[in-house]
mmCIF file of C-alpha atoms in Angstrom:
data_model
loop_
_atom_site.group_PDB
_atom_site.id
_atom_site.type_symbol
_atom_site.label_atom_id
_atom_site.label_comp_id
_atom_site.label_asym_id
_atom_site.label_seq_id
_atom_site.Cartn_x
_atom_site.Cartn_y
_atom_site.Cartn_z
ATOM 1 C CA UNK A 19 5.998 123.815 -30.661
ATOM 2 C CA UNK A 20 9.227 124.168 -32.616
ATOM 3 C CA UNK A 21 9.944 122.120 -35.735
ATOM 4 C CA UNK A 22 12.784 120.100 -34.224
ATOM 5 C CA UNK A 23 10.598 119.038 -31.283
ATOM 6 C CA UNK A 24 7.875 117.899 -33.682
ATOM 7 C CA UNK A 25 10.452 115.987 -35.660
ATOM 8 C CA UNK A 26 11.816 114.270 -32.519
ATOM 9 C CA UNK A 27 8.312 113.311 -31.344
ATOM 10 C CA UNK A 28 7.473 111.855 -34.746
ATOM 11 C CA UNK A 29 10.682 109.768 -34.713
ATOM 12 C CA UNK A 30 9.919 108.365 -31.266
ATOM 13 C CA UNK A 31 6.374 107.435 -32.296
ATOM 14 C CA UNK A 32 7.768 105.737 -35.393
ATOM 15 C CA UNK A 33 10.233 103.691 -33.360
ATOM 16 C CA UNK A 34 7.523 102.718 -30.858
ATOM 17 C CA UNK A 35 5.231 101.577 -33.656
ATOM 18 C CA UNK A 36 7.982 99.534 -35.269
ATOM 19 C CA UNK A 37 8.731 97.892 -31.917
ATOM 20 C CA UNK A 38 5.068 97.024 -31.450
ATOM 21 C CA UNK A 39 4.932 95.475 -34.894
ATOM 22 C CA UNK A 40 8.050 93.444 -34.187
ATOM 23 C CA UNK A 41 6.620 92.218 -30.857
ATOM 24 C CA UNK A 42 3.171 91.275 -32.151
ATOM 25 C CA UNK A 43 3.762 90.126 -35.709
ATOM 26 C CA UNK A 44 5.914 87.071 -36.563
ATOM 27 C CA UNK A 45 8.370 87.826 -39.360
ATOM 28 C CA UNK A 46 8.059 91.579 -38.742
ATOM 29 C CA UNK A 47 11.738 92.155 -39.556
ATOM 30 C CA UNK A 48 11.164 91.247 -43.172
ATOM 31 C CA UNK A 49 8.087 93.453 -43.386
ATOM 32 C CA UNK A 50 10.022 96.448 -42.017
ATOM 33 C CA UNK A 51 12.828 95.963 -44.518
ATOM 34 C CA UNK A 52 10.332 95.923 -47.392
ATOM 35 C CA UNK A 53 8.715 99.117 -46.026
ATOM 36 C CA UNK A 54 12.069 100.924 -46.293
ATOM 37 C CA UNK A 55 13.010 101.014 -42.610
ATOM 38 C CA UNK A 56 16.800 101.271 -42.294
ATOM 39 C CA UNK A 57 18.584 97.959 -41.520
ATOM 40 C CA UNK A 58 20.333 99.429 -38.455
ATOM 41 C CA UNK A 59 17.013 100.230 -36.830
ATOM 42 C CA UNK A 60 15.533 96.812 -37.683
ATOM 43 C CA UNK A 61 18.586 95.018 -36.290
ATOM 44 C CA UNK A 62 18.550 97.047 -33.081
ATOM 45 C CA UNK A 63 14.875 96.300 -32.443
ATOM 46 C CA UNK A 64 14.939 92.557 -33.268
ATOM 47 C CA UNK A 65 18.316 91.691 -31.699
ATOM 48 C CA UNK A 66 17.055 90.773 -28.208
ATOM 49 C CA UNK A 67 14.133 88.723 -29.511
ATOM 50 C CA UNK A 68 16.387 86.731 -31.828
ATOM 51 C CA UNK A 69 18.801 86.013 -29.001
ATOM 52 C CA UNK A 70 15.990 84.778 -26.772
ATOM 53 C CA UNK A 71 14.527 82.663 -29.530
ATOM 54 C CA UNK A 72 17.915 81.205 -30.378
ATOM 55 C CA UNK A 73 18.612 80.367 -26.732
ATOM 56 C CA UNK A 74 15.191 78.747 -26.293
ATOM 57 C CA UNK A 75 15.577 76.761 -29.505
ATOM 58 C CA UNK A 76 18.997 75.472 -28.512
ATOM 59 C CA UNK A 77 17.637 74.298 -25.145
ATOM 60 C CA UNK A 78 14.766 72.397 -26.761
ATOM 61 C CA UNK A 79 17.049 70.836 -29.325
ATOM 62 C CA UNK A 80 19.550 69.808 -26.649
ATOM 63 C CA UNK A 81 16.751 68.261 -24.564
ATOM 64 C CA UNK A 82 15.483 66.389 -27.593
ATOM 65 C CA UNK A 83 18.958 65.055 -28.369
ATOM 66 C CA UNK A 84 19.422 63.967 -24.760
ATOM 67 C CA UNK A 85 16.043 62.210 -24.753
ATOM 68 C CA UNK A 86 16.897 60.423 -27.993
ATOM 69 C CA UNK A 87 20.096 59.048 -26.433
ATOM 70 C CA UNK A 88 18.193 57.425 -23.527
ATOM 71 C CA UNK A 89 16.914 53.975 -24.626
ATOM 72 C CA UNK A 90 13.154 53.552 -24.802
ATOM 73 C CA UNK A 91 12.280 50.109 -23.392
ATOM 74 C CA UNK A 92 9.372 47.851 -22.549
ATOM 75 C CA UNK A 93 9.613 45.858 -19.332
ATOM 76 C CA UNK A 94 7.812 42.901 -17.846
ATOM 77 C CA UNK A 95 7.778 41.824 -14.215
ATOM 78 C CA UNK A 96 9.381 38.586 -13.037
ATOM 79 C CA UNK A 97 6.918 36.008 -11.725
ATOM 80 C CA UNK A 98 7.480 32.750 -9.894
ATOM 81 C CA UNK A 99 7.358 29.624 -12.043
ATOM 82 C CA UNK A 100 7.229 26.006 -10.931
ATOM 83 C CA UNK A 101 9.009 23.082 -12.559
ATOM 84 C CA UNK A 102 8.526 19.338 -12.004
ATOM 85 C CA UNK A 103 5.127 20.024 -10.446
ATOM 86 C CA UNK A 104 3.172 17.636 -12.626
ATOM 87 C CA UNK A 105 3.603 14.385 -14.475
ATOM 88 C CA UNK A 106 1.733 12.932 -17.430
ATOM 89 C CA UNK A 107 2.221 9.350 -18.573
ATOM 90 C CA UNK A 108 0.502 6.779 -20.776
ATOM 91 C CA UNK A 109 -0.556 3.514 -19.168
ATOM 92 C CA UNK A 110 -2.591 0.391 -19.848
ATOM 93 C CA UNK A 111 -5.512 -0.678 -17.706
ATOM 94 C CA UNK A 112 -6.276 -4.130 -16.399
ATOM 95 C CA UNK A 113 -9.052 -5.577 -14.274
ATOM 96 C CA UNK A 114 -8.247 -5.835 -10.602
ATOM 97 C CA UNK A 115 -8.743 -9.611 -10.963
ATOM 98 C CA UNK A 116 -8.752 -11.608 -14.194
ATOM 99 C CA UNK A 117 -9.033 -15.394 -14.368
ATOM 100 C CA UNK A 118 -8.940 -17.781 -17.302
ATOM 101 C CA UNK A 119 -11.359 -20.571 -16.349
ATOM 102 C CA UNK A 120 -10.234 -24.096 -17.271
ATOM 103 C CA UNK A 121 -11.874 -27.439 -16.446
ATOM 104 C CA UNK A 122 -10.395 -29.623 -13.729
ATOM 105 C CA UNK A 123 -11.123 -32.787 -15.675
ATOM 106 C CA UNK A 124 -11.133 -34.101 -19.230
ATOM 107 C CA UNK A 125 -14.411 -34.736 -20.988
ATOM 108 C CA UNK A 126 -17.125 -33.547 -23.340
ATOM 109 C CA UNK A 127 -19.060 -30.346 -22.675
ATOM 110 C CA UNK A 128 -22.665 -31.271 -22.065
ATOM 111 C CA UNK A 129 -24.088 -27.908 -21.021
ATOM 112 C CA UNK A 130 -23.066 -24.205 -21.092
ATOM 113 C CA UNK A 131 -24.946 -22.035 -18.603
ATOM 114 C CA UNK A 132 -23.494 -18.578 -19.364
ATOM 115 C CA UNK A 133 -23.080 -16.149 -22.247
ATOM 116 C CA UNK A 134 -20.756 -13.239 -22.947
ATOM 117 C CA UNK A 135 -21.392 -10.209 -20.733
ATOM 118 C CA UNK A 136 -23.084 -12.090 -17.883
ATOM 119 C CA UNK A 137 -22.145 -11.101 -14.356
ATOM 120 C CA UNK A 138 -21.439 -14.207 -12.266
ATOM 121 C CA UNK A 139 -20.661 -14.909 -8.616
ATOM 122 C CA UNK A 140 -17.920 -17.000 -7.119
ATOM 123 C CA UNK A 141 -18.926 -20.693 -7.107
ATOM 124 C CA UNK A 142 -21.594 -20.315 -9.786
ATOM 125 C CA UNK A 143 -21.691 -23.179 -12.331
ATOM 126 C CA UNK A 144 -20.618 -21.978 -15.775
ATOM 127 C CA UNK A 145 -20.676 -25.273 -17.716
ATOM 128 C CA UNK A 146 -20.958 -29.027 -17.149
ATOM 129 C CA UNK A 147 -19.093 -32.000 -18.574
ATOM 130 C CA UNK A 148 -20.560 -35.426 -19.189
ATOM 131 C CA UNK A 149 -20.659 -37.290 -15.839
ATOM 132 C CA UNK A 150 -22.210 -40.715 -16.422
ATOM 133 C CA UNK A 151 -19.058 -42.613 -15.421
ATOM 134 C CA UNK A 152 -18.599 -40.517 -12.320
ATOM 135 C CA UNK A 153 -22.188 -41.115 -11.195
ATOM 136 C CA UNK A 154 -21.678 -44.867 -11.552
ATOM 137 C CA UNK A 155 -18.384 -44.687 -9.678
ATOM 138 C CA UNK A 156 -20.063 -42.803 -6.860
ATOM 139 C CA UNK A 157 -22.809 -45.460 -6.641
ATOM 140 C CA UNK A 158 -20.225 -48.229 -6.441
ATOM 141 C CA UNK A 159 -18.400 -46.358 -3.697
ATOM 142 C CA UNK A 160 -21.622 -45.960 -1.737
ATOM 143 C CA UNK A 161 -22.332 -49.727 -1.965
ATOM 144 C CA UNK A 162 -18.774 -50.591 -0.925
ATOM 145 C CA UNK A 163 -19.012 -48.232 2.028
ATOM 146 C CA UNK A 164 -22.329 -49.724 3.135
ATOM 147 C CA UNK A 165 -20.879 -53.257 3.014
ATOM 148 C CA UNK A 166 -17.739 -52.267 4.890
ATOM 149 C CA UNK A 167 -19.723 -50.402 7.541
ATOM 150 C CA UNK A 168 -22.041 -53.365 8.211
ATOM 151 C CA UNK A 169 -19.116 -55.796 8.434
ATOM 152 C CA UNK A 170 -17.263 -53.512 10.805
ATOM 153 C CA UNK A 171 -20.344 -53.119 12.982
ATOM 154 C CA UNK A 172 -20.881 -56.894 13.069
ATOM 155 C CA UNK A 173 -17.314 -57.578 14.128
ATOM 156 C CA UNK A 174 -17.561 -55.030 16.892
ATOM 157 C CA UNK A 175 -20.706 -56.730 18.191
ATOM 158 C CA UNK A 176 -19.101 -60.181 18.332
ATOM 159 C CA UNK A 177 -15.663 -59.268 19.613
ATOM 160 C CA UNK A 178 -15.661 -62.369 21.795
ATOM 161 C CA UNK A 179 -16.004 -64.655 18.757
ATOM 162 C CA UNK A 180 -13.442 -62.985 16.413
ATOM 163 C CA UNK A 181 -9.934 -61.875 16.852
ATOM 164 C CA UNK A 182 -8.968 -58.294 17.442
ATOM 165 C CA UNK A 183 -7.066 -58.328 14.148
ATOM 166 C CA UNK A 184 -10.256 -59.103 12.239
ATOM 167 C CA UNK A 185 -12.098 -56.260 13.997
ATOM 168 C CA UNK A 186 -9.244 -53.869 13.189
ATOM 169 C CA UNK A 187 -9.198 -54.921 9.511
ATOM 170 C CA UNK A 188 -12.969 -54.390 9.272
ATOM 171 C CA UNK A 189 -12.641 -50.856 10.656
ATOM 172 C CA UNK A 190 -9.790 -50.076 8.227
ATOM 173 C CA UNK A 191 -11.905 -51.343 5.332
ATOM 174 C CA UNK A 192 -14.752 -49.055 6.413
ATOM 175 C CA UNK A 193 -12.445 -46.008 6.470
ATOM 176 C CA UNK A 194 -11.082 -46.918 3.048
ATOM 177 C CA UNK A 195 -14.612 -47.180 1.663
ATOM 178 C CA UNK A 196 -15.417 -43.712 3.031
ATOM 179 C CA UNK A 197 -12.363 -42.249 1.302
ATOM 180 C CA UNK A 198 -13.281 -43.977 -1.937
ATOM 181 C CA UNK A 199 -16.768 -42.406 -1.763
ATOM 182 C CA UNK A 200 -15.263 -38.968 -1.147
ATOM 183 C CA UNK A 201 -12.975 -39.439 -4.159
ATOM 184 C CA UNK A 202 -15.904 -40.446 -6.342
ATOM 185 C CA UNK A 203 -17.937 -37.454 -5.186
ATOM 186 C CA UNK A 204 -14.988 -35.129 -5.888
ATOM 187 C CA UNK A 205 -14.584 -36.562 -9.389
ATOM 188 C CA UNK A 206 -18.304 -36.010 -9.985
ATOM 189 C CA UNK A 207 -18.137 -32.469 -8.591
ATOM 190 C CA UNK A 208 -15.274 -31.610 -10.932
ATOM 191 C CA UNK A 209 -17.512 -32.269 -13.901
ATOM 192 C CA UNK A 210 -19.063 -28.866 -13.055
ATOM 193 C CA UNK A 211 -16.979 -25.896 -14.228
ATOM 194 C CA UNK A 212 -17.513 -23.101 -11.674
ATOM 195 C CA UNK A 213 -16.514 -19.430 -11.386
ATOM 196 C CA UNK A 214 -13.499 -18.963 -9.089
ATOM 197 C CA UNK A 215 -14.221 -15.215 -8.597
ATOM 198 C CA UNK A 216 -16.998 -12.675 -8.979
ATOM 199 C CA UNK A 217 -16.728 -11.140 -12.412
ATOM 200 C CA UNK A 218 -18.066 -10.523 -15.884
ATOM 201 C CA UNK A 219 -17.979 -13.200 -18.558
ATOM 202 C CA UNK A 220 -15.960 -12.605 -21.703
ATOM 203 C CA UNK A 221 -16.502 -14.295 -25.056
ATOM 204 C CA UNK A 222 -17.094 -18.039 -24.635
ATOM 205 C CA UNK A 223 -14.851 -19.853 -27.154
ATOM 206 C CA UNK A 224 -16.317 -23.366 -26.668
ATOM 207 C CA UNK A 225 -19.658 -24.945 -27.540
ATOM 208 C CA UNK A 226 -21.645 -27.935 -26.357
ATOM 209 C CA UNK A 227 -20.040 -31.147 -27.617
ATOM 210 C CA UNK A 228 -16.453 -29.924 -27.522
ATOM 211 C CA UNK A 229 -13.948 -32.294 -26.008
ATOM 212 C CA UNK A 230 -11.864 -30.357 -23.483
ATOM 213 C CA UNK A 231 -8.852 -30.975 -21.292
ATOM 214 C CA UNK A 232 -7.467 -29.335 -18.203
ATOM 215 C CA UNK A 233 -5.629 -26.831 -20.462
ATOM 216 C CA UNK A 234 -8.659 -25.722 -22.481
ATOM 217 C CA UNK A 235 -9.749 -22.097 -22.110
ATOM 218 C CA UNK A 236 -13.449 -22.180 -21.256
ATOM 219 C CA UNK A 237 -13.945 -18.453 -20.605
ATOM 220 C CA UNK A 238 -12.212 -15.414 -19.105
ATOM 221 C CA UNK A 239 -13.696 -13.635 -16.095
ATOM 222 C CA UNK A 240 -12.847 -10.022 -15.261
ATOM 223 C CA UNK A 241 -13.556 -8.381 -11.935
ATOM 224 C CA UNK A 242 -13.464 -4.761 -13.126
ATOM 225 C CA UNK A 243 -14.991 -3.100 -10.075
ATOM 226 C CA UNK A 244 -11.588 -1.398 -9.991
ATOM 227 C CA UNK A 245 -9.056 -0.915 -12.771
ATOM 228 C CA UNK A 246 -5.304 -1.198 -12.315
ATOM 229 C CA UNK A 247 -3.255 1.053 -14.596
ATOM 230 C CA UNK A 248 0.444 0.365 -15.082
ATOM 231 C CA UNK A 249 2.549 3.284 -16.325
ATOM 232 C CA UNK A 250 6.178 4.390 -16.291
ATOM 233 C CA UNK A 251 7.588 7.638 -14.871
ATOM 234 C CA UNK A 252 11.015 9.257 -15.448
ATOM 235 C CA UNK A 253 13.802 8.402 -13.062
ATOM 236 C CA UNK A 254 13.799 11.887 -11.507
ATOM 237 C CA UNK A 255 10.403 11.113 -9.927
ATOM 238 C CA UNK A 256 11.674 7.917 -8.256
ATOM 239 C CA UNK A 257 11.787 9.485 -4.785
ATOM 240 C CA UNK A 258 8.666 11.594 -5.320
ATOM 241 C CA UNK A 259 5.993 9.049 -6.230
ATOM 242 C CA UNK A 260 4.475 7.469 -3.119
ATOM 243 C CA UNK A 261 1.842 4.812 -2.436
ATOM 244 C CA UNK A 262 -1.668 6.285 -1.944
ATOM 245 C CA UNK A 263 -0.704 9.459 -3.823
ATOM 246 C CA UNK A 264 -3.723 10.796 -5.800
ATOM 247 C CA UNK A 265 -3.816 10.369 -9.576
ATOM 248 C CA UNK A 266 -6.197 11.454 -12.329
ATOM 249 C CA UNK A 267 -6.755 9.418 -15.467
ATOM 250 C CA UNK A 268 -8.483 10.029 -18.777
ATOM 251 C CA UNK A 269 -9.311 7.565 -21.530
ATOM 252 C CA UNK A 270 -9.523 7.972 -25.282
ATOM 253 C CA UNK A 271 -12.777 6.017 -25.171
ATOM 254 C CA UNK A 272 -14.381 8.576 -22.824
ATOM 255 C CA UNK A 273 -13.105 12.039 -23.829
ATOM 256 C CA UNK A 274 -13.651 14.774 -21.273
ATOM 257 C CA UNK A 275 -14.142 12.353 -18.386
ATOM 258 C CA UNK A 276 -11.645 12.389 -15.494
ATOM 259 C CA UNK A 277 -11.362 9.350 -13.230
ATOM 260 C CA UNK A 278 -9.791 9.658 -9.793
ATOM 261 C CA UNK A 279 -7.597 7.053 -8.177
ATOM 262 C CA UNK A 280 -4.480 6.500 -6.110
ATOM 263 C CA UNK A 281 -1.082 4.881 -6.462
ATOM 264 C CA UNK A 282 -1.392 1.197 -5.627
ATOM 265 C CA UNK A 283 2.253 0.145 -5.865
ATOM 266 C CA UNK A 284 5.688 1.429 -6.884
ATOM 267 C CA UNK A 285 8.299 -0.886 -8.349
ATOM 268 C CA UNK A 286 11.462 -1.490 -6.354
ATOM 269 C CA UNK A 287 13.904 -0.690 -9.167
ATOM 270 C CA UNK A 288 14.448 1.655 -12.111
ATOM 271 C CA UNK A 289 14.594 0.047 -15.538
ATOM 272 C CA UNK A 290 18.194 0.290 -16.708
ATOM 273 C CA UNK A 291 17.352 0.551 -20.417
ATOM 274 C CA UNK A 292 14.636 3.219 -20.353
ATOM 275 C CA UNK A 293 15.602 4.916 -17.042
ATOM 276 C CA UNK A 294 11.972 4.779 -15.963
ATOM 277 C CA UNK A 295 10.136 3.469 -12.907
ATOM 278 C CA UNK A 296 7.023 1.312 -13.081
ATOM 279 C CA UNK A 297 4.027 2.563 -11.101
ATOM 280 C CA UNK A 298 0.597 0.968 -10.659
ATOM 281 C CA UNK A 299 -2.509 3.030 -9.906
ATOM 282 C CA UNK A 300 -5.931 1.824 -8.780
ATOM 283 C CA UNK A 301 -8.980 3.579 -10.280
ATOM 284 C CA UNK A 302 -12.536 3.076 -9.046
ATOM 285 C CA UNK A 303 -14.904 1.677 -11.687
ATOM 286 C CA UNK A 304 -18.150 1.281 -9.763
ATOM 287 C CA UNK A 305 -20.074 2.602 -12.784
ATOM 288 C CA UNK A 306 -18.460 -0.113 -14.979
ATOM 289 C CA UNK A 307 -17.518 2.369 -17.705
ATOM 290 C CA UNK A 308 -13.911 1.264 -18.014
ATOM 291 C CA UNK A 309 -12.568 -1.913 -19.565
ATOM 292 C CA UNK A 310 -9.407 -3.916 -19.135
ATOM 293 C CA UNK A 311 -6.866 -3.184 -21.852
ATOM 294 C CA UNK A 312 -7.854 0.477 -22.282
ATOM 295 C CA UNK A 313 -5.106 3.065 -22.629
ATOM 296 C CA UNK A 314 -5.064 5.851 -20.053
ATOM 297 C CA UNK A 315 -3.354 9.210 -19.743
ATOM 298 C CA UNK A 316 -2.385 9.369 -16.075
ATOM 299 C CA UNK A 317 -1.650 12.719 -14.431
ATOM 300 C CA UNK A 318 -0.004 13.407 -11.079
ATOM 301 C CA UNK A 319 0.761 16.654 -9.236
ATOM 302 C CA UNK A 320 3.739 17.428 -7.018
ATOM 303 C CA UNK A 321 4.987 20.357 -4.957
ATOM 304 C CA UNK A 322 7.669 21.061 -7.574
ATOM 305 C CA UNK A 323 10.548 23.546 -7.492
ATOM 306 C CA UNK A 324 10.091 27.334 -7.770
ATOM 307 C CA UNK A 325 12.270 29.482 -10.060
ATOM 308 C CA UNK A 326 12.034 33.031 -11.507
ATOM 309 C CA UNK A 327 10.053 33.065 -14.760
ATOM 310 C CA UNK A 328 10.835 35.660 -17.454
ATOM 311 C CA UNK A 329 9.597 36.438 -20.942
ATOM 312 C CA UNK A 330 11.550 34.517 -23.641
ATOM 313 C CA UNK A 331 12.417 37.854 -25.331
ATOM 314 C CA UNK A 332 14.292 38.986 -22.215
ATOM 315 C CA UNK A 333 16.993 36.302 -22.354
ATOM 316 C CA UNK A 334 20.132 37.512 -24.145
ATOM 317 C CA UNK A 335 23.449 35.793 -24.796
ATOM 318 C CA UNK A 336 27.052 36.908 -24.886
ATOM 319 C CA UNK A 337 30.465 35.324 -24.498
ATOM 320 C CA UNK A 338 29.862 34.649 -20.798
ATOM 321 C CA UNK A 339 26.462 33.008 -21.257
ATOM 322 C CA UNK A 340 22.836 34.005 -20.742
ATOM 323 C CA UNK A 341 21.721 37.226 -19.063
ATOM 324 C CA UNK A 342 18.756 39.574 -18.670
ATOM 325 C CA UNK A 343 18.549 43.345 -18.151
ATOM 326 C CA UNK A 344 16.889 44.452 -14.929
ATOM 327 C CA UNK A 345 15.656 48.037 -14.397
ATOM 328 C CA UNK A 346 15.836 49.574 -10.906
ATOM 329 C CA UNK A 347 15.112 53.284 -10.304
ATOM 330 C CA UNK A 348 15.231 54.000 -14.029
ATOM 331 C CA UNK A 349 18.663 52.442 -14.524
ATOM 332 C CA UNK A 350 19.597 49.141 -16.115
ATOM 333 C CA UNK A 351 21.847 46.377 -14.833
ATOM 334 C CA UNK A 352 22.905 43.044 -16.316
ATOM 335 C CA UNK A 353 21.922 39.920 -14.347
ATOM 336 C CA UNK A 354 23.529 36.579 -15.202
ATOM 337 C CA UNK A 355 21.122 33.613 -15.393
ATOM 338 C CA UNK A 356 21.127 29.937 -16.315
ATOM 339 C CA UNK A 357 18.245 28.250 -18.119
ATOM 340 C CA UNK A 358 16.246 25.719 -16.099
ATOM 341 C CA UNK A 359 13.313 25.081 -18.430
ATOM 342 C CA UNK A 360 12.011 26.618 -21.650
ATOM 343 C CA UNK A 361 8.271 26.898 -22.179
ATOM 344 C CA UNK A 362 6.454 28.502 -25.139
ATOM 345 C CA UNK A 363 5.459 31.600 -23.146
ATOM 346 C CA UNK A 364 8.091 31.762 -20.398
ATOM 347 C CA UNK A 365 11.612 30.715 -19.481
ATOM 348 C CA UNK A 366 12.434 29.478 -15.995
ATOM 349 C CA UNK A 367 15.894 30.636 -14.944
ATOM 350 C CA UNK A 368 18.273 30.403 -12.022
ATOM 351 C CA UNK A 369 19.750 33.767 -10.998
ATOM 352 C CA UNK A 370 19.640 36.804 -8.701
ATOM 353 C CA UNK A 371 16.048 37.748 -9.517
ATOM 354 C CA UNK A 372 13.051 38.348 -7.299
ATOM 355 C CA UNK A 373 9.337 38.210 -7.918
ATOM 356 C CA UNK A 374 8.241 41.593 -9.332
ATOM 357 C CA UNK A 375 11.636 42.705 -10.723
ATOM 358 C CA UNK A 376 11.260 44.655 -13.995
ATOM 359 C CA UNK A 377 13.029 42.915 -16.878
ATOM 360 C CA UNK A 378 13.549 44.543 -20.298
ATOM 361 C CA UNK A 379 11.922 42.673 -23.198
ATOM 362 C CA UNK A 380 12.068 45.386 -25.937
ATOM 363 C CA UNK A 381 14.791 47.959 -26.663
ATOM 364 C CA UNK A 382 17.653 45.658 -25.681
ATOM 365 C CA UNK A 383 20.009 46.790 -28.458
ATOM 366 C CA UNK A 384 21.064 49.997 -26.684
ATOM 367 C CA UNK A 385 21.235 48.719 -23.092
ATOM 368 C CA UNK A 386 24.336 49.559 -21.064
ATOM 369 C CA UNK A 387 25.360 48.740 -17.524
ATOM 370 C CA UNK A 388 24.027 51.468 -15.211
ATOM 371 C CA UNK A 389 22.488 53.433 -18.092
ATOM 372 C CA UNK A 390 19.251 55.389 -17.884
ATOM 373 C CA UNK A 391 16.142 54.114 -19.652
ATOM 374 C CA UNK A 392 12.761 55.465 -20.636
ATOM 375 C CA UNK A 393 9.604 53.411 -20.378
ATOM 376 C CA UNK A 394 7.441 53.019 -23.466
ATOM 377 C CA UNK A 395 3.701 52.734 -23.158
ATOM 378 C CA UNK A 396 3.659 49.547 -25.215
ATOM 379 C CA UNK A 397 5.782 47.372 -27.465
ATOM 380 C CA UNK A 398 4.654 49.148 -30.649
ATOM 381 C CA UNK A 399 5.947 52.508 -29.393
ATOM 382 C CA UNK A 400 9.317 51.013 -28.447
ATOM 383 C CA UNK A 401 9.747 49.328 -31.817
ATOM 384 C CA UNK A 402 8.802 52.531 -33.660
ATOM 385 C CA UNK A 403 11.475 54.530 -31.821
ATOM 386 C CA UNK A 404 14.079 51.791 -32.213
ATOM 387 C CA UNK A 405 13.632 51.664 -35.994
ATOM 388 C CA UNK A 406 13.876 55.430 -36.407
#
């Protein structure tokens, strides 16, 4: 082999080795320069790789910039919320029947037959007044009636010997004596103070020996087999509350207990000062756990009105009013809304929203009409990107 052929072969092997080093070793261009390889050869070998790397790097950087310009957001679906579906009011309970017992005559109390807490029946004697005079008056009436009856009978037997006027007067006298006896018996009966209703005896404020009149309070009776609760509802429920509508009541005296009942009556007018309507509910008290005068928290449920419910963070404001950002097919759009009711965890709104619509709650600062959005996995990720 001639010398120039050997030299050419050696040069080709050298170039091939340098190319292999450049392909397999990162930063090979610097190593070749330090080894004394001419710059022209190094540039020729590494030119294509640098161009490819530069092109690839530009594409990645451009993609990253484009991704950073698309807002990263967190969304939450619209759900249906109900307003005016329940009512809670404070009311005062009263026995279904309460009677203050007073004597029907004046006198001195001779006997008291009841004590506080006793359950009594209608017509039962509760106390008695002194009745000596009334007993005597009844005896006199009985004697007068007996005399008048005998005289009347005698005159009827001897009609031929007496005038018809005398017979008539005798009969009238007999009827008058009967009425006098009835009056005496009634006066004697009224010396007994009786229960006008079935009920439970309250505290007895009188004692034996007290002189009483027809205005003296002897005792109060409560029929608390059922409790009536009066409460007031806002004017907007005036056409919603109906008789026999179910109610639930709770009492401070019995925490955790719920008592069921129904609307007994609804007032016929709204109070002009408070703009409220009076309602009366009847609650069963067969177990006798409730007392008249207790305060009750009365609850009622209604069908209510349905509106879209969104997260409070979603509601934004501008010069035209409130709005939310809805995302459809990865693009955002502004939806105008009006506030119906604010709750701690949701806002009920009126607007062109449907159940299940995705509403942006994080990343709102960079939202634009018709702009693309990216979905974050959670709120923390969105906030981290936003603050960068």
